[in-house]
PDB file of C-alpha atoms in Angstrom:
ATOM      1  CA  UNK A   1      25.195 -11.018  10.013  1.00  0.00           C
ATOM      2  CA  UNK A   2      24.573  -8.965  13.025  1.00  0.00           C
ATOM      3  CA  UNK A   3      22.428  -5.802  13.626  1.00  0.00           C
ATOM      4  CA  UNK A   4      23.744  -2.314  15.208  1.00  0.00           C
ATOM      5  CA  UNK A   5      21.164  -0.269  17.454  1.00  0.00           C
ATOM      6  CA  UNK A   6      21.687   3.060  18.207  1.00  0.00           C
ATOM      7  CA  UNK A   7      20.578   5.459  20.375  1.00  0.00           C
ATOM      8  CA  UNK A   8      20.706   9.310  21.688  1.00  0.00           C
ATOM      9  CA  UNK A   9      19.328  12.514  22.024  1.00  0.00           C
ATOM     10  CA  UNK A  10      17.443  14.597  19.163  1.00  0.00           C
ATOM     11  CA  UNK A  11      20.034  15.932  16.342  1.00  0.00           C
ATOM     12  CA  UNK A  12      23.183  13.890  17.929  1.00  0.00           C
ATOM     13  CA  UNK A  13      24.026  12.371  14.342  1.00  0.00           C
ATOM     14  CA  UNK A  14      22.841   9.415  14.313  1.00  0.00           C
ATOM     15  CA  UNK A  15      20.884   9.053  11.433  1.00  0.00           C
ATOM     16  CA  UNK A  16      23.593  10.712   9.705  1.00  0.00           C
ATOM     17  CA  UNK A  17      26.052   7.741  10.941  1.00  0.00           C
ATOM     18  CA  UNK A  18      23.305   5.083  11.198  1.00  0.00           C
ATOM     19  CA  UNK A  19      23.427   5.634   6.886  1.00  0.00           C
ATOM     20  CA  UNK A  20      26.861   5.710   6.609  1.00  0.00           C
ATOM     21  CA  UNK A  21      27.255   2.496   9.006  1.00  0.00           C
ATOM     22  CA  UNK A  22      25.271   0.916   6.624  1.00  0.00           C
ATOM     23  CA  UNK A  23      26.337   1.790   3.046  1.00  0.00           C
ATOM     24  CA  UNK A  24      29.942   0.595   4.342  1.00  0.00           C
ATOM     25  CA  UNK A  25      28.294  -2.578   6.056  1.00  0.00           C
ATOM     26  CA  UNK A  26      26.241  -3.195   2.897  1.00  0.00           C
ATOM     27  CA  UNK A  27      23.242  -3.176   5.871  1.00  0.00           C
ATOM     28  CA  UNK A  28      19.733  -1.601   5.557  1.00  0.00           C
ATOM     29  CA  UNK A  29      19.213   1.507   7.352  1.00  0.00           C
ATOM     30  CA  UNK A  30      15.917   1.673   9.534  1.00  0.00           C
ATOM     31  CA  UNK A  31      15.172   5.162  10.792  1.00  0.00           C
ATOM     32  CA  UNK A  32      12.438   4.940  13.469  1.00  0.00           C
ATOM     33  CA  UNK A  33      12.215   8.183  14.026  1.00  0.00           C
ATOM     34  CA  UNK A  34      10.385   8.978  10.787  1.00  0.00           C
ATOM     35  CA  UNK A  35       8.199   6.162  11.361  1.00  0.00           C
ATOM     36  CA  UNK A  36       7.075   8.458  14.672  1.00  0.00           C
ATOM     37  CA  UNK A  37       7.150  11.215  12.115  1.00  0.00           C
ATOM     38  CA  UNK A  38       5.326   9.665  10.116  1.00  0.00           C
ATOM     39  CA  UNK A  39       2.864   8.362  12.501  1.00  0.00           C
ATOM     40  CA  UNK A  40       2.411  12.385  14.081  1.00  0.00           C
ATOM     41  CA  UNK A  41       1.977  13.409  10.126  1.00  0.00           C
ATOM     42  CA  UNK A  42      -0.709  11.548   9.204  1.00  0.00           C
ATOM     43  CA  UNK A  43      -2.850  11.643  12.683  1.00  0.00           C
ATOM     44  CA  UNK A  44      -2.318  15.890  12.587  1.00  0.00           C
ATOM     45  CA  UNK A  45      -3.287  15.795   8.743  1.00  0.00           C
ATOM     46  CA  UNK A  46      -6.540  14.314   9.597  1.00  0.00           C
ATOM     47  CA  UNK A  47      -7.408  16.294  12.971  1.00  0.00           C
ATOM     48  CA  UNK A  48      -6.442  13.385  15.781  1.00  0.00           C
ATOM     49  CA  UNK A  49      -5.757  15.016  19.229  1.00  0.00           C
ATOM     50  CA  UNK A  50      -2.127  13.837  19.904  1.00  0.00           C
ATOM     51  CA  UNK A  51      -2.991  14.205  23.347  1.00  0.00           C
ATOM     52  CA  UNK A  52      -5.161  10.979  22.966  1.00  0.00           C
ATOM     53  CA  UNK A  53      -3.943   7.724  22.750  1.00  0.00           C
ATOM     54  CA  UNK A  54      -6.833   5.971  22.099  1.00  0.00           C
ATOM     55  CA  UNK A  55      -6.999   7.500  18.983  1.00  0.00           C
ATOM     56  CA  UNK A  56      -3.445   7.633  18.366  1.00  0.00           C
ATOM     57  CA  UNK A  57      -3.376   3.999  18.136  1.00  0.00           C
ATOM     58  CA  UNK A  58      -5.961   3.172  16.167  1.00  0.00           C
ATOM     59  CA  UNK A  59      -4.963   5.325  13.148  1.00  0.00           C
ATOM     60  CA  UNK A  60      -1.445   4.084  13.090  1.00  0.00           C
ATOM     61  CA  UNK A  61      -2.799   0.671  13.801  1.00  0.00           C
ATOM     62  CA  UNK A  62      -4.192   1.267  10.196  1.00  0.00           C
ATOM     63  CA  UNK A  63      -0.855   2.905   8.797  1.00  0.00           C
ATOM     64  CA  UNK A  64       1.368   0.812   5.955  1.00  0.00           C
ATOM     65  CA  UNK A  65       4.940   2.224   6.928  1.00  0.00           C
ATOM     66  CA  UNK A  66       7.512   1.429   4.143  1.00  0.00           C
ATOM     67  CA  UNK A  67      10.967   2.491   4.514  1.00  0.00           C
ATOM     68  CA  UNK A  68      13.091   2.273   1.382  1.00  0.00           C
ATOM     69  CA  UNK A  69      17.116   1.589   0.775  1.00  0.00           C
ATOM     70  CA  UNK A  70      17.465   4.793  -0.113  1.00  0.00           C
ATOM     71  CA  UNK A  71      15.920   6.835   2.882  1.00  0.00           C
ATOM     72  CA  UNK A  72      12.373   7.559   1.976  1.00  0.00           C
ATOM     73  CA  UNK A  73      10.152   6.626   4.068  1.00  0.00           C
ATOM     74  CA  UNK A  74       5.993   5.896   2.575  1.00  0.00           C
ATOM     75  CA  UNK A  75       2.844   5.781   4.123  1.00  0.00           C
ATOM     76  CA  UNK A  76       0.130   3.676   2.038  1.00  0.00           C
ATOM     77  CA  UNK A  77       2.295   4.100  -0.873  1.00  0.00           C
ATOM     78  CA  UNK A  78       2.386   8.030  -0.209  1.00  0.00           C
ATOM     79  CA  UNK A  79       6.394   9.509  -0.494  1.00  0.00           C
ATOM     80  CA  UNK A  80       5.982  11.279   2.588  1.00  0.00           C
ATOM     81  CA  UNK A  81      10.237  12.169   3.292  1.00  0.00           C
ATOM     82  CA  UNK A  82       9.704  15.573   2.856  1.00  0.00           C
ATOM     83  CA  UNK A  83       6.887  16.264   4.852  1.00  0.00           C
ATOM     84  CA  UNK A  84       7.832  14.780   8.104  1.00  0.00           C
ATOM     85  CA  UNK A  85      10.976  17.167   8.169  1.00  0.00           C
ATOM     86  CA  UNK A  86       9.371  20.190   9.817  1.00  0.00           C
ATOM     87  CA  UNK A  87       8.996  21.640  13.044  1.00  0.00           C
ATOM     88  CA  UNK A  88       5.518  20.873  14.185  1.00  0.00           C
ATOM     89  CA  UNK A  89       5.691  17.529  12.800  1.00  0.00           C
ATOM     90  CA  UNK A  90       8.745  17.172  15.017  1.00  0.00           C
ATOM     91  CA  UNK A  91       7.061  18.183  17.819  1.00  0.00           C
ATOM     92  CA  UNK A  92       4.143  15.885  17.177  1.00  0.00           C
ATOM     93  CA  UNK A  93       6.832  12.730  17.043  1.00  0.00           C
ATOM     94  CA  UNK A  94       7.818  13.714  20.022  1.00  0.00           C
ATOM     95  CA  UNK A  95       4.088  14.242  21.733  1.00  0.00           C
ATOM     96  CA  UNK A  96       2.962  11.018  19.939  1.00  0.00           C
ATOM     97  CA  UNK A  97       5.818   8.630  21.079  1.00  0.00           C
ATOM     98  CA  UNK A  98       4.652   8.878  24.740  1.00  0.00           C
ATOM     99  CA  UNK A  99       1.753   6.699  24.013  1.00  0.00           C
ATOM    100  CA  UNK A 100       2.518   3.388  24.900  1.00  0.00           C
ATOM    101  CA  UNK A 101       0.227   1.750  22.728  1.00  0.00           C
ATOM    102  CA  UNK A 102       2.049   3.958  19.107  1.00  0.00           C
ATOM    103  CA  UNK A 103       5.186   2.605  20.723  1.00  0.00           C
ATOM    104  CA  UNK A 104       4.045  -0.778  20.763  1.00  0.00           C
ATOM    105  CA  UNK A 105       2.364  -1.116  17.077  1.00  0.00           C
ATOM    106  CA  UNK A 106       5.595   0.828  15.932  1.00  0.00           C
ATOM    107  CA  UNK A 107       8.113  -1.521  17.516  1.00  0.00           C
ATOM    108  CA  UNK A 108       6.735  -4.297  16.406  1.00  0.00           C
ATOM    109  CA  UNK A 109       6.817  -3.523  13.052  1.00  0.00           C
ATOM    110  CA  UNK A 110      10.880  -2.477  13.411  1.00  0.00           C
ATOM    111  CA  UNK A 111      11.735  -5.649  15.351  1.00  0.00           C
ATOM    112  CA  UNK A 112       9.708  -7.872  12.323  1.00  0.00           C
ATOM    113  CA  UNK A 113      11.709  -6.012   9.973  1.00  0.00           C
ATOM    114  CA  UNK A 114      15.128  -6.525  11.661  1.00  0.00           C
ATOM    115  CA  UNK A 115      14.469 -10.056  12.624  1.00  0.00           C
ATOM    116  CA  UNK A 116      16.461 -10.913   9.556  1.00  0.00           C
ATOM    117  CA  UNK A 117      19.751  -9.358  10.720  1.00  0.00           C
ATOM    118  CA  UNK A 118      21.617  -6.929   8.327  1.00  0.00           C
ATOM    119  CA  UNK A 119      20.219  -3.560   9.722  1.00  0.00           C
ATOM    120  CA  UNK A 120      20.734  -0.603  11.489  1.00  0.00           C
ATOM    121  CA  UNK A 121      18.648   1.279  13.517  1.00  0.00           C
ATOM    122  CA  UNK A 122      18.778   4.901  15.061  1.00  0.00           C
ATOM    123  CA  UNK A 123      16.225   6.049  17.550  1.00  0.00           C
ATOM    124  CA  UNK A 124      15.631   6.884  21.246  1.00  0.00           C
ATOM    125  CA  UNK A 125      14.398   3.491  22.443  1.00  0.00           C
ATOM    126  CA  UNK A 126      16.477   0.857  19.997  1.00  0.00           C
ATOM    127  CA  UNK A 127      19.120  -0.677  22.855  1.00  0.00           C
ATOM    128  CA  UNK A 128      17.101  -0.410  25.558  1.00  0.00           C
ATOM    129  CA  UNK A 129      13.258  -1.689  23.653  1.00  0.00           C
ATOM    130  CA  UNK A 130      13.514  -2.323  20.259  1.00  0.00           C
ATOM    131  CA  UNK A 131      16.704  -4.420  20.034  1.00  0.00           C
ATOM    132  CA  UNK A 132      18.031  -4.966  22.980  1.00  0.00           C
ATOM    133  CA  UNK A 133      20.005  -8.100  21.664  1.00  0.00           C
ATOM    134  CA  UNK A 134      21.771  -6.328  19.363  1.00  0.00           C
ATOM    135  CA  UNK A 135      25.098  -7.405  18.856  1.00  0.00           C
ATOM    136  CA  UNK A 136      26.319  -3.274  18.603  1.00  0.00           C
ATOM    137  CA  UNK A 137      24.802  -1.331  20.680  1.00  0.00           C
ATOM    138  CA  UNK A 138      26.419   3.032  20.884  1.00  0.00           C
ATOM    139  CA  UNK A 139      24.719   5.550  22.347  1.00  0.00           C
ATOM    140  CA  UNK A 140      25.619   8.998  20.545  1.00  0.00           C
ATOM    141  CA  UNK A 141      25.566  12.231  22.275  1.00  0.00           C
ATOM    142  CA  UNK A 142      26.920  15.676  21.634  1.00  0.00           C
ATOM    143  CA  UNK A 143      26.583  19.017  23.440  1.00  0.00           C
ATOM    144  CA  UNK A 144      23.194  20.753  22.732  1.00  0.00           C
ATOM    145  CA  UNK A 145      24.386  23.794  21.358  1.00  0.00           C
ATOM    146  CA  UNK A 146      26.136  21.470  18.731  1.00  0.00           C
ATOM    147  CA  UNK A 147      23.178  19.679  17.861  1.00  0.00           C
ATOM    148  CA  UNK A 148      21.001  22.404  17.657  1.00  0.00           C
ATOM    149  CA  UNK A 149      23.281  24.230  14.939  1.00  0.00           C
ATOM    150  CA  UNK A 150      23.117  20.739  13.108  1.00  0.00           C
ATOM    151  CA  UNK A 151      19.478  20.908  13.194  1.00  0.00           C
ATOM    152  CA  UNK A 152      19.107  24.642  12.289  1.00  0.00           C
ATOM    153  CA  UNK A 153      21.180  24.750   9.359  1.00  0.00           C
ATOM    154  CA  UNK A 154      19.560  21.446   8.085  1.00  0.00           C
ATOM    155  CA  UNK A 155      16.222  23.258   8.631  1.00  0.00           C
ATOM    156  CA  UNK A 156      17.346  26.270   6.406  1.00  0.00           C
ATOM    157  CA  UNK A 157      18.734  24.391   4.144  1.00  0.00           C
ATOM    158  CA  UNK A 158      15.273  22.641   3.377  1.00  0.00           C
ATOM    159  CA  UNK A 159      13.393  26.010   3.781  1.00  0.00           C
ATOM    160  CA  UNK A 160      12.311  26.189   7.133  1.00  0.00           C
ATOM    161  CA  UNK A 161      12.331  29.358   8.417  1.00  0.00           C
ATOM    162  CA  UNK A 162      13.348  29.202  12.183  1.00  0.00           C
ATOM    163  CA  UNK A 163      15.932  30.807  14.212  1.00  0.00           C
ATOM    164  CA  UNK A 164      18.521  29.234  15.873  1.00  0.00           C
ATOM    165  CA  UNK A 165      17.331  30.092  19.384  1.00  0.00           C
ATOM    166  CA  UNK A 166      14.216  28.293  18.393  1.00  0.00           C
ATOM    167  CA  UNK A 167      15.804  25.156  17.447  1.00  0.00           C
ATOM    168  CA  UNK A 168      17.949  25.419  20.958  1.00  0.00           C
ATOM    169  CA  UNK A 169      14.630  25.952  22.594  1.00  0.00           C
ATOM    170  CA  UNK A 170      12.979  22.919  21.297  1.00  0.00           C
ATOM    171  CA  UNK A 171      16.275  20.894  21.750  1.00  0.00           C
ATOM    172  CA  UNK A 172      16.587  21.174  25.129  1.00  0.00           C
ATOM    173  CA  UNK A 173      12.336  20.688  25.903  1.00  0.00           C
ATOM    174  CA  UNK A 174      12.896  17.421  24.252  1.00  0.00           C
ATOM    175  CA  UNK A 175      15.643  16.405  25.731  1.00  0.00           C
ATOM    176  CA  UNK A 176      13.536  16.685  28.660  1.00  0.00           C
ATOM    177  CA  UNK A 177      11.000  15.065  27.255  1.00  0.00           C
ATOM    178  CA  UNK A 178      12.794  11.903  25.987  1.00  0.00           C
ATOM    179  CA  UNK A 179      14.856  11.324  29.394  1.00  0.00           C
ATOM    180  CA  UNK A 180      11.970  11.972  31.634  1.00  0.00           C
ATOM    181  CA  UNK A 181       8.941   9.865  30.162  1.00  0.00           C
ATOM    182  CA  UNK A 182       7.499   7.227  31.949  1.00  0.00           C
ATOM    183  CA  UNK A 183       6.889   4.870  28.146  1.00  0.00           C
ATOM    184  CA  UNK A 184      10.733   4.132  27.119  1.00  0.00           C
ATOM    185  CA  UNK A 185      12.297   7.058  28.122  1.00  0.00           C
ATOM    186  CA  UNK A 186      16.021   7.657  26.439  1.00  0.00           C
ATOM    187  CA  UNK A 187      18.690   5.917  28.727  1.00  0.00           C
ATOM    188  CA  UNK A 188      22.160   4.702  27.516  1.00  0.00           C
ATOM    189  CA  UNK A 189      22.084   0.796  28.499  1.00  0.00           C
ATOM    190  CA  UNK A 190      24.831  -1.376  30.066  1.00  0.00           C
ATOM    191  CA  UNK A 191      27.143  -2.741  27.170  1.00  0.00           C
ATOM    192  CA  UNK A 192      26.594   0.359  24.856  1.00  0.00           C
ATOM    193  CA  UNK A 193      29.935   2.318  23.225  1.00  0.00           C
ATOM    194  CA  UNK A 194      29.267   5.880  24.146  1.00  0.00           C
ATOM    195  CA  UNK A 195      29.980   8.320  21.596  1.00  0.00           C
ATOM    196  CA  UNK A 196      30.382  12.210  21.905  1.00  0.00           C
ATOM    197  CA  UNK A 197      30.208  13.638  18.571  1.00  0.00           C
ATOM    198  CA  UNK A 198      30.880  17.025  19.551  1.00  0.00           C
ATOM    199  CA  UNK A 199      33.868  17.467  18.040  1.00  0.00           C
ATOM    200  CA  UNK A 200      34.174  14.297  15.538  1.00  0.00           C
ATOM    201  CA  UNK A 201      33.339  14.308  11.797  1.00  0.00           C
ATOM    202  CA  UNK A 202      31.075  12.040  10.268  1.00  0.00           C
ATOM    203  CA  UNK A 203      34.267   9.648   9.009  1.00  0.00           C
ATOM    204  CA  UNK A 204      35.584   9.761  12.428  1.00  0.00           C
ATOM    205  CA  UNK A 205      32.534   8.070  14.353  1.00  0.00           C
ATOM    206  CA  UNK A 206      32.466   6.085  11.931  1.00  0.00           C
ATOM    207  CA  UNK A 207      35.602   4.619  11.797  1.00  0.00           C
ATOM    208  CA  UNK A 208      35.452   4.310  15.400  1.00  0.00           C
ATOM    209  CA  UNK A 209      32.494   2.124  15.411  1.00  0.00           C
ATOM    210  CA  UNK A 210      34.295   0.422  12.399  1.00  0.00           C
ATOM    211  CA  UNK A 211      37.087  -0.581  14.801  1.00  0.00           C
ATOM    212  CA  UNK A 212      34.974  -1.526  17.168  1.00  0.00           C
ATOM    213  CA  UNK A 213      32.994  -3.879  15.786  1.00  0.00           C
ATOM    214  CA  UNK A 214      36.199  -5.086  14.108  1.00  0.00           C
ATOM    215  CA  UNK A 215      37.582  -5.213  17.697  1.00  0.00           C
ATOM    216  CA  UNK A 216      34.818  -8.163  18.529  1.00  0.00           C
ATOM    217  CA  UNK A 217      35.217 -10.312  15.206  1.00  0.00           C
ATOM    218  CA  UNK A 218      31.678  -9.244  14.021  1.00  0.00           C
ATOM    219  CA  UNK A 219      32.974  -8.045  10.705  1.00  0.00           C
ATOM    220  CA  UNK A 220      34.950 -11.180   9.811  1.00  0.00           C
TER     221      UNK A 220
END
């Protein structure tokens, strides 16, 4: 068994092919990136200043984070899937991940739960912090105007209302965000298959990681 760690910017695919890695594998699918959703949820639910840590970290300190097989993530046994999908609680991930202290209760638990082998897991920080013995590392990218049509139509589709020029706007702020912090910033490590998923469909990365990791006798 072997774990897969992958990482890029905001709306690249990768959860999308993180899933689909898995249900072919037969692996467990670990989405860290609700678990910061998650995290932002909870502490803007009960009035914490995202701004400080101090309190940041002793709230999710507190938190029991479940992720199920099948993609739902719970907070002390709350279904909470559905609310982490929206804008501000996007923009609270993002805010709330710069702490230091979140990062370190939160990769603690992901590194516990993929001490077993058998998983894959998406995220900004997974090659670099997280898992950075992975035996599969990628690092997925795709142009921003891409990625920010993925994310807008997903947001209509779940009843956001947003406009696309929104969705770019936010895009590229946290791209800045995510490349430029001084706490695990998003980097694509030594080792890692880049990916641009541009103009690929969701069988086509996959296949290609597939063939890679067949490439390396990890799959035999």
């Amino acid at each position: 068994m072997f774990n897969i760690a992958i990482d890029g910017p905001s709306a690249s695919g990768k959860s999308t092919i993180a899933k689909a890695l898995a249900k072919r594998l037969g692996f467990t699918h670990i989405d860290t990136g609700a678990m910061y959703r998650a995290a932002a949820l909870i502490c803007m639910n009960e009035g914490i200043d995202l701004a400080d840590e101090s309190a940041c970290v002793s709230r999710v300190s507190k938190l029991n984070i479940s992720l199920k097989t099948d993609g739902d993530i719970y907070v002390d046994s709350k279904d909470v899937s559905f609310d982490i999908r929206n804008d501000d609680v996007s923009k609270g991930a993002s805010l709330i991940s710069k702490h230091a202290g979140v990062r370190d209760v939160l990769v603690d638990l992901q590194r516990k739960i993929a001490s077993k082998k058998g998983f894959v897991l998406d995220g900004r920080d997974i090659t670099s912090v997280v898992l950075p013995d992975a035996e599969v590392k990628i690092f997925q990218t795709a142009d921003v105007r891409v990625r920010a049509m993925r994310r807008y139509e997903e947001m209509i589709k779940n009843g956001i209302k947003v406009t696309l020029d929104e969705v770019y706007d936010d895009l590229v702020e946290r791209d800045t965000r995510d490349t430029t912090r001084e706490v695990s910033p998003l980097i694509k490590v030594d080792g890692a298959l880049e990916i641009n998923t541009t103009s690929f469909t969701i069988d086509e990365v996959v296949s290609l990681v597939m063939n890679y990791i067949e490439s390396r006798g990890l799959n035999d």
